[in-house]
Amino acid sequence: PRARRAISLTRVLGIREPDVPKRLVKQAGDMLEPREIIIAKPINFGLQQLVYRAPGAGQIAAIQGSWMLIDLDGLPVDLTALYRGTVISVMPRLGAVIEGQGALIQGAWGSNKEGYGVLKMMVKTPNELLDAKSLDVDTRGTILVGGAGITAEALRRADSLHAQAIILGGLDAALREVAEKSEIAVIITEGFGRVPMSAPIFELLNSFNGQEAAVNAVMPARDGRGTLGGPAQPEIFVPLVGGRFAERGTPQELTPLEVEPGARVRVIRQPHLGRIGVLPRELALKWTSTESGARLPSVEIEFQGSRSDEERAIIPWTNLELIG
């Protein structure tokens, strides 16, 4: 923000107020550079000049009588962009809007931190725990991908080795406070407890192993909205670099996901947390009662890989997430 400064022109040059207009070099509205002359008067029989220079870059806001108001520019601030992309618009005094293409994964909880680095798969299956033995000096500056959780020792060691972020399926509730106090971003994709990471998410992250990614683990406000310009849920973004993903070919034209019969969904609440299913052929909502007594619109989904009626469940619509 600019700082406004009032200057007495008669005082700085020792002149009378009626002489101010003819001594001015700059006028109201003029832009100023640091040390640029604003007002001057001749001294020593016109051989020299006594001058007053601009104390910094800015603009003359107004001149009234012998007083001048100058709006001095504030000091520049470096604003780091978490996401790789193109600046498509600037919001004065607030920030910029960045547009990028890539793979997006939304999480269930985040530790209110941000991180950017290279994805590093630390486990081979989505139900493994990330332990401290697998962490070495190569951890520095990376985004670690685990499975069903992490040990307390591993979480502290990753922090001491200055990892950028950790992505997990679940997290022991007892470690929530440790994760929030950590300097690194922690994001879980499913929920608290020892919960295996959803297979599609694990496979997607594994396919981008070794590529740059951004982790925005900032939690939204209680009303469900993100911060200004921020995501509504914690998220992981793998940017498209150089027009294509490494070893994945050129992506097809982006098309929005549509809610239609047969669309894939992920359950984001217990007791079926993290399971993948498909919407029925006849998409009809049913009203069901939850344990809390609330009546919610629900839909019967069929879990993938199942062939029996036992692998069907009626899930509240708000507990489903459409996935691509």
PDB file of C-alpha atoms in Angstrom:
ATOM      1  CA  PRO A   1       0.000   0.000   0.000  1.00  0.00           C
ATOM      2  CA  ARG A   2       1.043   3.590  -0.635  1.00  0.00           C
ATOM      3  CA  ALA A   3       2.036   5.933   2.190  1.00  0.00           C
ATOM      4  CA  ARG A   4       0.802   9.542   2.027  1.00  0.00           C
ATOM      5  CA  ARG A   5       3.234  12.251   3.067  1.00  0.00           C
ATOM      6  CA  ALA A   6       2.507  15.987   3.536  1.00  0.00           C
ATOM      7  CA  ILE A   7       5.381  18.397   2.703  1.00  0.00           C
ATOM      8  CA  SER A   8       5.628  22.137   3.437  1.00  0.00           C
ATOM      9  CA  LEU A   9       7.269  23.561   0.290  1.00  0.00           C
ATOM     10  CA  THR A  10       7.945  26.922   1.935  1.00  0.00           C
ATOM     11  CA  ARG A  11       9.799  25.210   4.756  1.00  0.00           C
ATOM     12  CA  VAL A  12      12.000  22.902   2.664  1.00  0.00           C
ATOM     13  CA  LEU A  13      13.220  25.768   0.405  1.00  0.00           C
ATOM     14  CA  GLY A  14      12.762  28.792   2.638  1.00  0.00           C
ATOM     15  CA  ILE A  15      10.501  30.644   0.190  1.00  0.00           C
ATOM     16  CA  ARG A  16       7.223  32.534   0.472  1.00  0.00           C
ATOM     17  CA  GLU A  17       3.924  30.869  -0.394  1.00  0.00           C
ATOM     18  CA  PRO A  18       3.219  33.194  -3.395  1.00  0.00           C
ATOM     19  CA  ASP A  19       6.553  32.063  -4.919  1.00  0.00           C
ATOM     20  CA  VAL A  20       5.701  28.359  -4.781  1.00  0.00           C
ATOM     21  CA  PRO A  21       3.892  28.028  -8.176  1.00  0.00           C
ATOM     22  CA  LYS A  22       6.747  29.522 -10.210  1.00  0.00           C
ATOM     23  CA  ARG A  23       9.359  27.347  -8.483  1.00  0.00           C
ATOM     24  CA  LEU A  24       7.552  24.028  -9.029  1.00  0.00           C
ATOM     25  CA  VAL A  25       9.095  21.566 -11.475  1.00  0.00           C
ATOM     26  CA  LYS A  26       6.336  18.992 -10.994  1.00  0.00           C
ATOM     27  CA  GLN A  27       2.588  19.461 -10.807  1.00  0.00           C
ATOM     28  CA  ALA A  28      -0.330  17.662  -9.145  1.00  0.00           C
ATOM     29  CA  GLY A  29      -0.907  14.242 -10.735  1.00  0.00           C
ATOM     30  CA  ASP A  30       2.685  13.852 -11.956  1.00  0.00           C
ATOM     31  CA  MET A  31       4.458  10.555 -11.328  1.00  0.00           C
ATOM     32  CA  LEU A  32       7.709  10.696  -9.393  1.00  0.00           C
ATOM     33  CA  GLU A  33      10.919   8.712  -9.497  1.00  0.00           C
ATOM     34  CA  PRO A  34      13.212   8.494  -6.443  1.00  0.00           C
ATOM     35  CA  ARG A  35      15.415  11.626  -6.091  1.00  0.00           C
ATOM     36  CA  GLU A  36      13.586  13.428  -8.911  1.00  0.00           C
ATOM     37  CA  ILE A  37      13.484  17.246  -8.455  1.00  0.00           C
ATOM     38  CA  ILE A  38      10.062  18.553  -7.355  1.00  0.00           C
ATOM     39  CA  ILE A  39      10.800  22.215  -6.647  1.00  0.00           C
ATOM     40  CA  ALA A  40      13.899  24.396  -7.103  1.00  0.00           C
ATOM     41  CA  LYS A  41      15.041  27.977  -6.506  1.00  0.00           C
ATOM     42  CA  PRO A  42      18.217  29.722  -7.730  1.00  0.00           C
ATOM     43  CA  ILE A  43      20.887  30.742  -5.223  1.00  0.00           C
ATOM     44  CA  ASN A  44      24.309  32.434  -5.423  1.00  0.00           C
ATOM     45  CA  PHE A  45      23.162  34.866  -8.142  1.00  0.00           C
ATOM     46  CA  GLY A  46      21.682  32.072 -10.187  1.00  0.00           C
ATOM     47  CA  LEU A  47      24.887  30.036 -10.346  1.00  0.00           C
ATOM     48  CA  GLN A  48      23.427  27.222  -8.230  1.00  0.00           C
ATOM     49  CA  GLN A  49      20.036  25.805  -7.322  1.00  0.00           C
ATOM     50  CA  LEU A  50      18.534  24.763  -4.027  1.00  0.00           C
ATOM     51  CA  VAL A  51      16.249  21.820  -4.734  1.00  0.00           C
ATOM     52  CA  TYR A  52      13.884  19.445  -2.985  1.00  0.00           C
ATOM     53  CA  ARG A  53      13.877  15.922  -4.367  1.00  0.00           C
ATOM     54  CA  ALA A  54      11.232  13.170  -4.200  1.00  0.00           C
ATOM     55  CA  PRO A  55      11.836  10.981  -1.142  1.00  0.00           C
ATOM     56  CA  GLY A  56      10.822   7.932  -3.206  1.00  0.00           C
ATOM     57  CA  ALA A  57       8.787   6.684  -6.149  1.00  0.00           C
ATOM     58  CA  GLY A  58       5.145   7.724  -6.168  1.00  0.00           C
ATOM     59  CA  GLN A  59       2.729  10.397  -7.348  1.00  0.00           C
ATOM     60  CA  ILE A  60       1.851  13.967  -6.386  1.00  0.00           C
ATOM     61  CA  ALA A  61      -1.690  13.663  -5.049  1.00  0.00           C
ATOM     62  CA  ALA A  62      -2.440  17.373  -4.526  1.00  0.00           C
ATOM     63  CA  ILE A  63      -0.925  20.833  -4.115  1.00  0.00           C
ATOM     64  CA  GLN A  64      -2.721  23.456  -2.031  1.00  0.00           C
ATOM     65  CA  GLY A  65      -1.018  26.696  -1.078  1.00  0.00           C
ATOM     66  CA  SER A  66       2.400  25.805   0.264  1.00  0.00           C
ATOM     67  CA  TRP A  67       1.504  22.169   1.018  1.00  0.00           C
ATOM     68  CA  MET A  68       2.048  19.166  -1.217  1.00  0.00           C
ATOM     69  CA  LEU A  69       0.651  15.655  -0.705  1.00  0.00           C
ATOM     70  CA  ILE A  70       2.743  12.810  -2.125  1.00  0.00           C
ATOM     71  CA  ASP A  71       1.608   9.185  -2.328  1.00  0.00           C
ATOM     72  CA  LEU A  72       4.784   7.133  -1.983  1.00  0.00           C
ATOM     73  CA  ASP A  73       4.780   3.634  -3.424  1.00  0.00           C
ATOM     74  CA  GLY A  74       5.075   0.806  -0.926  1.00  0.00           C
ATOM     75  CA  LEU A  75       7.975  -1.613  -0.966  1.00  0.00           C
ATOM     76  CA  PRO A  76       7.625  -4.428  -3.538  1.00  0.00           C
ATOM     77  CA  VAL A  77       6.650  -7.821  -2.144  1.00  0.00           C
ATOM     78  CA  ASP A  78       7.571 -11.114  -3.811  1.00  0.00           C
ATOM     79  CA  LEU A  79       4.422 -13.231  -4.133  1.00  0.00           C
ATOM     80  CA  THR A  80       5.253 -16.857  -4.868  1.00  0.00           C
ATOM     81  CA  ALA A  81       2.848 -18.760  -7.092  1.00  0.00           C
ATOM     82  CA  LEU A  82       2.141 -22.250  -5.785  1.00  0.00           C
ATOM     83  CA  TYR A  83       0.698 -23.364  -9.122  1.00  0.00           C
ATOM     84  CA  ARG A  84       2.603 -23.511 -12.392  1.00  0.00           C
ATOM     85  CA  GLY A  85       0.578 -21.844 -15.147  1.00  0.00           C
ATOM     86  CA  THR A  86      -0.271 -18.539 -16.818  1.00  0.00           C
ATOM     87  CA  VAL A  87      -1.381 -15.330 -15.116  1.00  0.00           C
ATOM     88  CA  ILE A  88      -4.736 -14.512 -16.743  1.00  0.00           C
ATOM     89  CA  SER A  89      -5.760 -11.578 -14.548  1.00  0.00           C
ATOM     90  CA  VAL A  90      -4.538  -9.433 -11.665  1.00  0.00           C
ATOM     91  CA  MET A  91      -6.618  -8.352  -8.677  1.00  0.00           C
ATOM     92  CA  PRO A  92      -5.130  -5.012  -7.493  1.00  0.00           C
ATOM     93  CA  ARG A  93      -3.818  -5.195  -3.911  1.00  0.00           C
ATOM     94  CA  LEU A  94      -5.013  -8.813  -3.614  1.00  0.00           C
ATOM     95  CA  GLY A  95      -3.164 -11.109  -6.001  1.00  0.00           C
ATOM     96  CA  ALA A  96      -3.380 -12.797  -9.364  1.00  0.00           C
ATOM     97  CA  VAL A  97      -5.446 -15.507 -11.027  1.00  0.00           C
ATOM     98  CA  ILE A  98      -3.325 -18.334 -12.469  1.00  0.00           C
ATOM     99  CA  GLU A  99      -4.677 -20.800 -14.992  1.00  0.00           C
ATOM    100  CA  GLY A 100      -2.999 -24.150 -15.525  1.00  0.00           C
ATOM    101  CA  GLN A 101      -3.670 -27.587 -16.976  1.00  0.00           C
ATOM    102  CA  GLY A 102      -2.865 -30.762 -15.162  1.00  0.00           C
ATOM    103  CA  ALA A 103      -4.106 -33.576 -12.934  1.00  0.00           C
ATOM    104  CA  LEU A 104      -6.156 -32.540  -9.895  1.00  0.00           C
ATOM    105  CA  ILE A 105      -6.771 -34.649  -6.791  1.00  0.00           C
ATOM    106  CA  GLN A 106      -8.933 -33.401  -3.927  1.00  0.00           C
ATOM    107  CA  GLY A 107      -8.251 -34.464  -0.366  1.00  0.00           C
ATOM    108  CA  ALA A 108     -10.333 -34.853   2.782  1.00  0.00           C
ATOM    109  CA  TRP A 109      -8.133 -32.924   5.255  1.00  0.00           C
ATOM    110  CA  GLY A 110      -5.042 -30.761   5.204  1.00  0.00           C
ATOM    111  CA  SER A 111      -2.642 -29.273   7.749  1.00  0.00           C
ATOM    112  CA  ASN A 112      -3.070 -25.686   6.477  1.00  0.00           C
ATOM    113  CA  LYS A 113       0.319 -25.561   4.750  1.00  0.00           C
ATOM    114  CA  GLU A 114       1.512 -25.471   1.147  1.00  0.00           C
ATOM    115  CA  GLY A 115       4.283 -27.386  -0.585  1.00  0.00           C
ATOM    116  CA  TYR A 116       5.849 -27.731  -4.022  1.00  0.00           C
ATOM    117  CA  GLY A 117       8.316 -30.362  -5.129  1.00  0.00           C
ATOM    118  CA  VAL A 118       8.893 -33.671  -6.890  1.00  0.00           C
ATOM    119  CA  LEU A 119       6.515 -36.553  -6.144  1.00  0.00           C
ATOM    120  CA  LYS A 120       8.289 -39.479  -4.497  1.00  0.00           C
ATOM    121  CA  MET A 121       6.413 -42.759  -4.008  1.00  0.00           C
ATOM    122  CA  MET A 122       7.452 -44.239  -0.661  1.00  0.00           C
ATOM    123  CA  VAL A 123       5.243 -47.354  -0.614  1.00  0.00           C
ATOM    124  CA  LYS A 124       4.278 -50.013  -3.145  1.00  0.00           C
ATOM    125  CA  THR A 125       0.640 -50.511  -2.136  1.00  0.00           C
ATOM    126  CA  PRO A 126      -2.070 -48.102  -0.892  1.00  0.00           C
ATOM    127  CA  ASN A 127      -2.473 -50.000   2.418  1.00  0.00           C
ATOM    128  CA  GLU A 128       1.141 -49.655   3.615  1.00  0.00           C
ATOM    129  CA  LEU A 129       2.296 -47.411   6.452  1.00  0.00           C
ATOM    130  CA  LEU A 130       5.070 -44.910   5.792  1.00  0.00           C
ATOM    131  CA  ASP A 131       7.823 -45.530   8.354  1.00  0.00           C
ATOM    132  CA  ALA A 132      10.957 -43.616   9.290  1.00  0.00           C
ATOM    133  CA  LYS A 133      13.364 -46.257   7.932  1.00  0.00           C
ATOM    134  CA  SER A 134      12.506 -45.342   4.347  1.00  0.00           C
ATOM    135  CA  LEU A 135      13.391 -41.669   4.808  1.00  0.00           C
ATOM    136  CA  ASP A 136      16.898 -40.471   3.970  1.00  0.00           C
ATOM    137  CA  VAL A 137      18.650 -37.253   2.869  1.00  0.00           C
ATOM    138  CA  ASP A 138      16.948 -37.479  -0.550  1.00  0.00           C
ATOM    139  CA  THR A 139      13.715 -36.589   1.252  1.00  0.00           C
ATOM    140  CA  ARG A 140      14.629 -32.891   1.288  1.00  0.00           C
ATOM    141  CA  GLY A 141      12.404 -30.784  -0.974  1.00  0.00           C
ATOM    142  CA  THR A 142      10.192 -33.696  -2.108  1.00  0.00           C
ATOM    143  CA  ILE A 143       6.509 -34.577  -1.788  1.00  0.00           C
ATOM    144  CA  LEU A 144       6.281 -37.978  -0.102  1.00  0.00           C
ATOM    145  CA  VAL A 145       3.424 -40.310  -1.066  1.00  0.00           C
ATOM    146  CA  GLY A 146       2.450 -42.947   1.486  1.00  0.00           C
ATOM    147  CA  GLY A 147      -0.452 -45.339   1.827  1.00  0.00           C
ATOM    148  CA  ALA A 148      -2.783 -45.968   4.762  1.00  0.00           C
ATOM    149  CA  GLY A 149      -0.918 -43.696   7.178  1.00  0.00           C
ATOM    150  CA  ILE A 150       2.395 -42.716   8.741  1.00  0.00           C
ATOM    151  CA  THR A 151       4.174 -43.410  12.015  1.00  0.00           C
ATOM    152  CA  ALA A 152       4.826 -40.584  14.474  1.00  0.00           C
ATOM    153  CA  GLU A 153       8.587 -41.105  14.097  1.00  0.00           C
ATOM    154  CA  ALA A 154       8.364 -40.873  10.295  1.00  0.00           C
ATOM    155  CA  LEU A 155       6.308 -37.678  10.477  1.00  0.00           C
ATOM    156  CA  ARG A 156       8.865 -36.006  12.728  1.00  0.00           C
ATOM    157  CA  ARG A 157      11.787 -37.280  10.659  1.00  0.00           C
ATOM    158  CA  ALA A 158      10.238 -35.982   7.413  1.00  0.00           C
ATOM    159  CA  ASP A 159       9.904 -32.582   9.088  1.00  0.00           C
ATOM    160  CA  SER A 160      13.531 -32.588  10.244  1.00  0.00           C
ATOM    161  CA  LEU A 161      14.693 -33.593   6.739  1.00  0.00           C
ATOM    162  CA  HIS A 162      12.730 -30.640   5.277  1.00  0.00           C
ATOM    163  CA  ALA A 163      10.346 -32.516   3.022  1.00  0.00           C
ATOM    164  CA  GLN A 164       7.876 -30.244   1.237  1.00  0.00           C
ATOM    165  CA  ALA A 165       4.719 -32.276   1.779  1.00  0.00           C
ATOM    166  CA  ILE A 166       3.264 -35.689   2.629  1.00  0.00           C
ATOM    167  CA  ILE A 167       0.265 -37.268   0.895  1.00  0.00           C
ATOM    168  CA  LEU A 168      -1.490 -40.109   2.725  1.00  0.00           C
ATOM    169  CA  GLY A 169      -4.721 -42.062   2.557  1.00  0.00           C
ATOM    170  CA  GLY A 170      -5.342 -41.769   6.297  1.00  0.00           C
ATOM    171  CA  LEU A 171      -3.781 -40.339   9.419  1.00  0.00           C
ATOM    172  CA  ASP A 172      -3.979 -41.487  13.030  1.00  0.00           C
ATOM    173  CA  ALA A 173      -6.152 -38.926  14.830  1.00  0.00           C
ATOM    174  CA  ALA A 174      -3.517 -38.750  17.575  1.00  0.00           C
ATOM    175  CA  LEU A 175      -1.050 -37.354  15.013  1.00  0.00           C
ATOM    176  CA  ARG A 176      -3.302 -34.541  13.838  1.00  0.00           C
ATOM    177  CA  GLU A 177      -1.777 -31.981  16.211  1.00  0.00           C
ATOM    178  CA  VAL A 178       1.740 -33.125  15.269  1.00  0.00           C
ATOM    179  CA  ALA A 179       0.921 -32.649  11.583  1.00  0.00           C
ATOM    180  CA  GLU A 180      -0.550 -29.188  12.181  1.00  0.00           C
ATOM    181  CA  LYS A 181       2.585 -28.050  14.069  1.00  0.00           C
ATOM    182  CA  SER A 182       4.891 -29.491  11.411  1.00  0.00           C
ATOM    183  CA  GLU A 183       6.541 -27.151   8.909  1.00  0.00           C
ATOM    184  CA  ILE A 184       5.527 -29.357   5.984  1.00  0.00           C
ATOM    185  CA  ALA A 185       2.148 -29.714   4.284  1.00  0.00           C
ATOM    186  CA  VAL A 186       0.228 -32.890   5.151  1.00  0.00           C
ATOM    187  CA  ILE A 187      -2.839 -33.932   3.178  1.00  0.00           C
ATOM    188  CA  ILE A 188      -4.989 -37.053   3.555  1.00  0.00           C
ATOM    189  CA  THR A 189      -7.229 -38.226   0.741  1.00  0.00           C
ATOM    190  CA  GLU A 190      -9.671 -40.428   2.668  1.00  0.00           C
ATOM    191  CA  GLY A 191     -10.009 -39.629   6.371  1.00  0.00           C
ATOM    192  CA  PHE A 192      -8.612 -40.139   9.876  1.00  0.00           C
ATOM    193  CA  GLY A 193      -7.515 -43.576  11.011  1.00  0.00           C
ATOM    194  CA  ARG A 194      -5.554 -46.253   9.207  1.00  0.00           C
ATOM    195  CA  VAL A 195      -7.352 -45.909   5.870  1.00  0.00           C
ATOM    196  CA  PRO A 196      -5.843 -47.227   2.608  1.00  0.00           C
ATOM    197  CA  MET A 197      -5.536 -44.631  -0.128  1.00  0.00           C
ATOM    198  CA  SER A 198      -8.169 -44.951  -2.840  1.00  0.00           C
ATOM    199  CA  ALA A 199      -6.799 -47.131  -5.656  1.00  0.00           C
ATOM    200  CA  PRO A 200      -7.466 -44.622  -8.491  1.00  0.00           C
ATOM    201  CA  ILE A 201      -5.694 -41.851  -6.538  1.00  0.00           C
ATOM    202  CA  PHE A 202      -2.746 -44.094  -5.664  1.00  0.00           C
ATOM    203  CA  GLU A 203      -2.387 -45.241  -9.267  1.00  0.00           C
ATOM    204  CA  LEU A 204      -2.596 -41.671 -10.556  1.00  0.00           C
ATOM    205  CA  LEU A 205       0.080 -40.429  -8.155  1.00  0.00           C
ATOM    206  CA  ASN A 206       2.245 -43.428  -8.959  1.00  0.00           C
ATOM    207  CA  SER A 207       1.996 -42.625 -12.677  1.00  0.00           C
ATOM    208  CA  PHE A 208       3.389 -39.144 -11.935  1.00  0.00           C
ATOM    209  CA  ASN A 209       6.230 -40.386  -9.717  1.00  0.00           C
ATOM    210  CA  GLY A 210       9.240 -38.109 -10.205  1.00  0.00           C
ATOM    211  CA  GLN A 211       7.253 -35.173 -11.578  1.00  0.00           C
ATOM    212  CA  GLU A 212       6.662 -31.767 -10.031  1.00  0.00           C
ATOM    213  CA  ALA A 213       3.469 -31.266  -8.057  1.00  0.00           C
ATOM    214  CA  ALA A 214       1.844 -28.672  -5.804  1.00  0.00           C
ATOM    215  CA  VAL A 215       0.114 -29.516  -2.526  1.00  0.00           C
ATOM    216  CA  ASN A 216      -2.383 -26.972  -1.223  1.00  0.00           C
ATOM    217  CA  ALA A 217      -3.372 -28.388   2.162  1.00  0.00           C
ATOM    218  CA  VAL A 218      -5.216 -25.251   3.261  1.00  0.00           C
ATOM    219  CA  MET A 219      -8.603 -26.100   4.746  1.00  0.00           C
ATOM    220  CA  PRO A 220     -11.715 -24.193   3.595  1.00  0.00           C
ATOM    221  CA  ALA A 221     -13.856 -22.034   5.857  1.00  0.00           C
ATOM    222  CA  ARG A 222     -16.643 -23.654   7.859  1.00  0.00           C
ATOM    223  CA  ASP A 223     -19.191 -22.634   5.240  1.00  0.00           C
ATOM    224  CA  GLY A 224     -17.390 -24.922   2.780  1.00  0.00           C
ATOM    225  CA  ARG A 225     -15.895 -22.138   0.686  1.00  0.00           C
ATOM    226  CA  GLY A 226     -12.182 -21.750   0.132  1.00  0.00           C
ATOM    227  CA  THR A 227     -10.189 -18.624   0.852  1.00  0.00           C
ATOM    228  CA  LEU A 228     -10.197 -15.876  -1.783  1.00  0.00           C
ATOM    229  CA  GLY A 229      -9.377 -17.668  -5.018  1.00  0.00           C
ATOM    230  CA  GLY A 230      -8.441 -20.823  -3.108  1.00  0.00           C
ATOM    231  CA  PRO A 231      -9.788 -24.367  -3.395  1.00  0.00           C
ATOM    232  CA  ALA A 232     -12.950 -25.538  -1.662  1.00  0.00           C
ATOM    233  CA  GLN A 233     -11.031 -28.659  -0.534  1.00  0.00           C
ATOM    234  CA  PRO A 234      -7.349 -29.423   0.093  1.00  0.00           C
ATOM    235  CA  GLU A 235      -5.852 -30.485  -3.223  1.00  0.00           C
ATOM    236  CA  ILE A 236      -2.874 -31.878  -5.123  1.00  0.00           C
ATOM    237  CA  PHE A 237      -2.110 -30.486  -8.566  1.00  0.00           C
ATOM    238  CA  VAL A 238       0.336 -32.036 -11.049  1.00  0.00           C
ATOM    239  CA  PRO A 239       0.928 -29.388 -13.740  1.00  0.00           C
ATOM    240  CA  LEU A 240       1.172 -30.049 -17.439  1.00  0.00           C
ATOM    241  CA  VAL A 241       4.769 -29.100 -18.307  1.00  0.00           C
ATOM    242  CA  GLY A 242       5.913 -28.418 -21.848  1.00  0.00           C
ATOM    243  CA  GLY A 243       2.516 -29.235 -23.340  1.00  0.00           C
ATOM    244  CA  ARG A 244       2.364 -32.824 -22.117  1.00  0.00           C
ATOM    245  CA  PHE A 245       2.865 -35.084 -19.135  1.00  0.00           C
ATOM    246  CA  ALA A 246       6.139 -36.928 -19.158  1.00  0.00           C
ATOM    247  CA  GLU A 247       5.701 -40.352 -20.817  1.00  0.00           C
ATOM    248  CA  ARG A 248       1.906 -39.978 -20.858  1.00  0.00           C
ATOM    249  CA  GLY A 249       1.368 -38.387 -24.263  1.00  0.00           C
ATOM    250  CA  THR A 250      -0.680 -35.346 -25.135  1.00  0.00           C
ATOM    251  CA  PRO A 251      -3.926 -35.078 -23.151  1.00  0.00           C
ATOM    252  CA  GLN A 252      -7.241 -35.006 -24.914  1.00  0.00           C
ATOM    253  CA  GLU A 253      -9.419 -31.915 -24.983  1.00  0.00           C
ATOM    254  CA  LEU A 254     -10.610 -31.180 -21.445  1.00  0.00           C
ATOM    255  CA  THR A 255     -14.274 -32.024 -20.912  1.00  0.00           C
ATOM    256  CA  PRO A 256     -16.264 -31.424 -17.725  1.00  0.00           C
ATOM    257  CA  LEU A 257     -17.366 -34.423 -15.684  1.00  0.00           C
ATOM    258  CA  GLU A 258     -21.097 -35.077 -15.933  1.00  0.00           C
ATOM    259  CA  VAL A 259     -23.456 -36.762 -13.518  1.00  0.00           C
ATOM    260  CA  GLU A 260     -24.993 -39.519 -15.594  1.00  0.00           C
ATOM    261  CA  PRO A 261     -25.841 -43.232 -15.227  1.00  0.00           C
ATOM    262  CA  GLY A 262     -22.678 -45.328 -14.955  1.00  0.00           C
ATOM    263  CA  ALA A 263     -20.474 -42.406 -13.810  1.00  0.00           C
ATOM    264  CA  ARG A 264     -17.731 -43.348 -11.338  1.00  0.00           C
ATOM    265  CA  VAL A 265     -18.003 -42.026  -7.795  1.00  0.00           C
ATOM    266  CA  ARG A 266     -15.976 -42.266  -4.610  1.00  0.00           C
ATOM    267  CA  VAL A 267     -17.498 -42.541  -1.128  1.00  0.00           C
ATOM    268  CA  ILE A 268     -16.050 -39.869   1.178  1.00  0.00           C
ATOM    269  CA  ARG A 269     -17.647 -40.941   4.488  1.00  0.00           C
ATOM    270  CA  GLN A 270     -17.690 -44.071   6.636  1.00  0.00           C
ATOM    271  CA  PRO A 271     -18.586 -46.941   6.611  1.00  0.00           C
ATOM    272  CA  HIS A 272     -17.603 -47.205   2.927  1.00  0.00           C
ATOM    273  CA  LEU A 273     -14.933 -44.482   3.005  1.00  0.00           C
ATOM    274  CA  GLY A 274     -12.687 -44.517  -0.061  1.00  0.00           C
ATOM    275  CA  ARG A 275     -14.580 -47.199  -1.999  1.00  0.00           C
ATOM    276  CA  ILE A 276     -15.190 -46.701  -5.712  1.00  0.00           C
ATOM    277  CA  GLY A 277     -18.555 -47.393  -7.300  1.00  0.00           C
ATOM    278  CA  VAL A 278     -20.756 -46.507 -10.234  1.00  0.00           C
ATOM    279  CA  LEU A 279     -24.113 -44.785 -10.393  1.00  0.00           C
ATOM    280  CA  PRO A 280     -27.104 -46.984 -11.379  1.00  0.00           C
ATOM    281  CA  ARG A 281     -28.556 -47.090 -14.882  1.00  0.00           C
ATOM    282  CA  GLU A 282     -31.731 -45.503 -13.601  1.00  0.00           C
ATOM    283  CA  LEU A 283     -30.536 -42.487 -11.681  1.00  0.00           C
ATOM    284  CA  ALA A 284     -33.249 -41.907  -9.076  1.00  0.00           C
ATOM    285  CA  LEU A 285     -32.713 -40.267  -5.689  1.00  0.00           C
ATOM    286  CA  LYS A 286     -34.187 -41.834  -2.559  1.00  0.00           C
ATOM    287  CA  TRP A 287     -34.694 -40.211   0.821  1.00  0.00           C
ATOM    288  CA  THR A 288     -32.931 -42.063   3.644  1.00  0.00           C
ATOM    289  CA  SER A 289     -32.427 -41.351   7.336  1.00  0.00           C
ATOM    290  CA  THR A 290     -28.931 -41.114   8.824  1.00  0.00           C
ATOM    291  CA  GLU A 291     -27.856 -42.056  12.359  1.00  0.00           C
ATOM    292  CA  SER A 292     -28.206 -38.393  13.357  1.00  0.00           C
ATOM    293  CA  GLY A 293     -31.856 -38.467  12.294  1.00  0.00           C
ATOM    294  CA  ALA A 294     -31.396 -36.277   9.217  1.00  0.00           C
ATOM    295  CA  ARG A 295     -33.211 -37.236   6.011  1.00  0.00           C
ATOM    296  CA  LEU A 296     -30.961 -36.887   2.989  1.00  0.00           C
ATOM    297  CA  PRO A 297     -31.363 -37.564  -0.736  1.00  0.00           C
ATOM    298  CA  SER A 298     -29.422 -40.755  -1.487  1.00  0.00           C
ATOM    299  CA  VAL A 299     -28.639 -43.059  -4.369  1.00  0.00           C
ATOM    300  CA  GLU A 300     -27.872 -46.772  -4.618  1.00  0.00           C
ATOM    301  CA  ILE A 301     -24.415 -47.399  -6.030  1.00  0.00           C
ATOM    302  CA  GLU A 302     -22.672 -50.589  -7.078  1.00  0.00           C
ATOM    303  CA  PHE A 303     -19.102 -50.988  -5.924  1.00  0.00           C
ATOM    304  CA  GLN A 304     -16.677 -51.801  -8.717  1.00  0.00           C
ATOM    305  CA  GLY A 305     -15.421 -55.350  -8.961  1.00  0.00           C
ATOM    306  CA  SER A 306     -18.508 -56.763  -7.211  1.00  0.00           C
ATOM    307  CA  ARG A 307     -21.162 -59.092  -8.627  1.00  0.00           C
ATOM    308  CA  SER A 308     -23.549 -59.545  -5.716  1.00  0.00           C
ATOM    309  CA  ASP A 309     -26.301 -57.442  -4.206  1.00  0.00           C
ATOM    310  CA  GLU A 310     -24.246 -57.337  -1.007  1.00  0.00           C
ATOM    311  CA  GLU A 311     -21.836 -55.041  -2.803  1.00  0.00           C
ATOM    312  CA  ARG A 312     -24.486 -52.406  -3.360  1.00  0.00           C
ATOM    313  CA  ALA A 313     -25.204 -49.625  -0.881  1.00  0.00           C
ATOM    314  CA  ILE A 314     -27.482 -46.642  -0.566  1.00  0.00           C
ATOM    315  CA  ILE A 315     -25.269 -43.608   0.028  1.00  0.00           C
ATOM    316  CA  PRO A 316     -26.323 -39.993   0.749  1.00  0.00           C
ATOM    317  CA  TRP A 317     -25.650 -37.854  -2.316  1.00  0.00           C
ATOM    318  CA  THR A 318     -23.488 -35.434  -0.275  1.00  0.00           C
ATOM    319  CA  ASN A 319     -21.177 -38.324   0.689  1.00  0.00           C
ATOM    320  CA  LEU A 320     -20.268 -39.066  -2.936  1.00  0.00           C
ATOM    321  CA  GLU A 321     -17.538 -37.504  -5.044  1.00  0.00           C
ATOM    322  CA  LEU A 322     -17.586 -37.628  -8.832  1.00  0.00           C
ATOM    323  CA  ILE A 323     -14.225 -38.789 -10.181  1.00  0.00           C
ATOM    324  CA  GLY A 324     -12.722 -38.866 -13.662  1.00  0.00           C
TER     325      GLY A 324
END
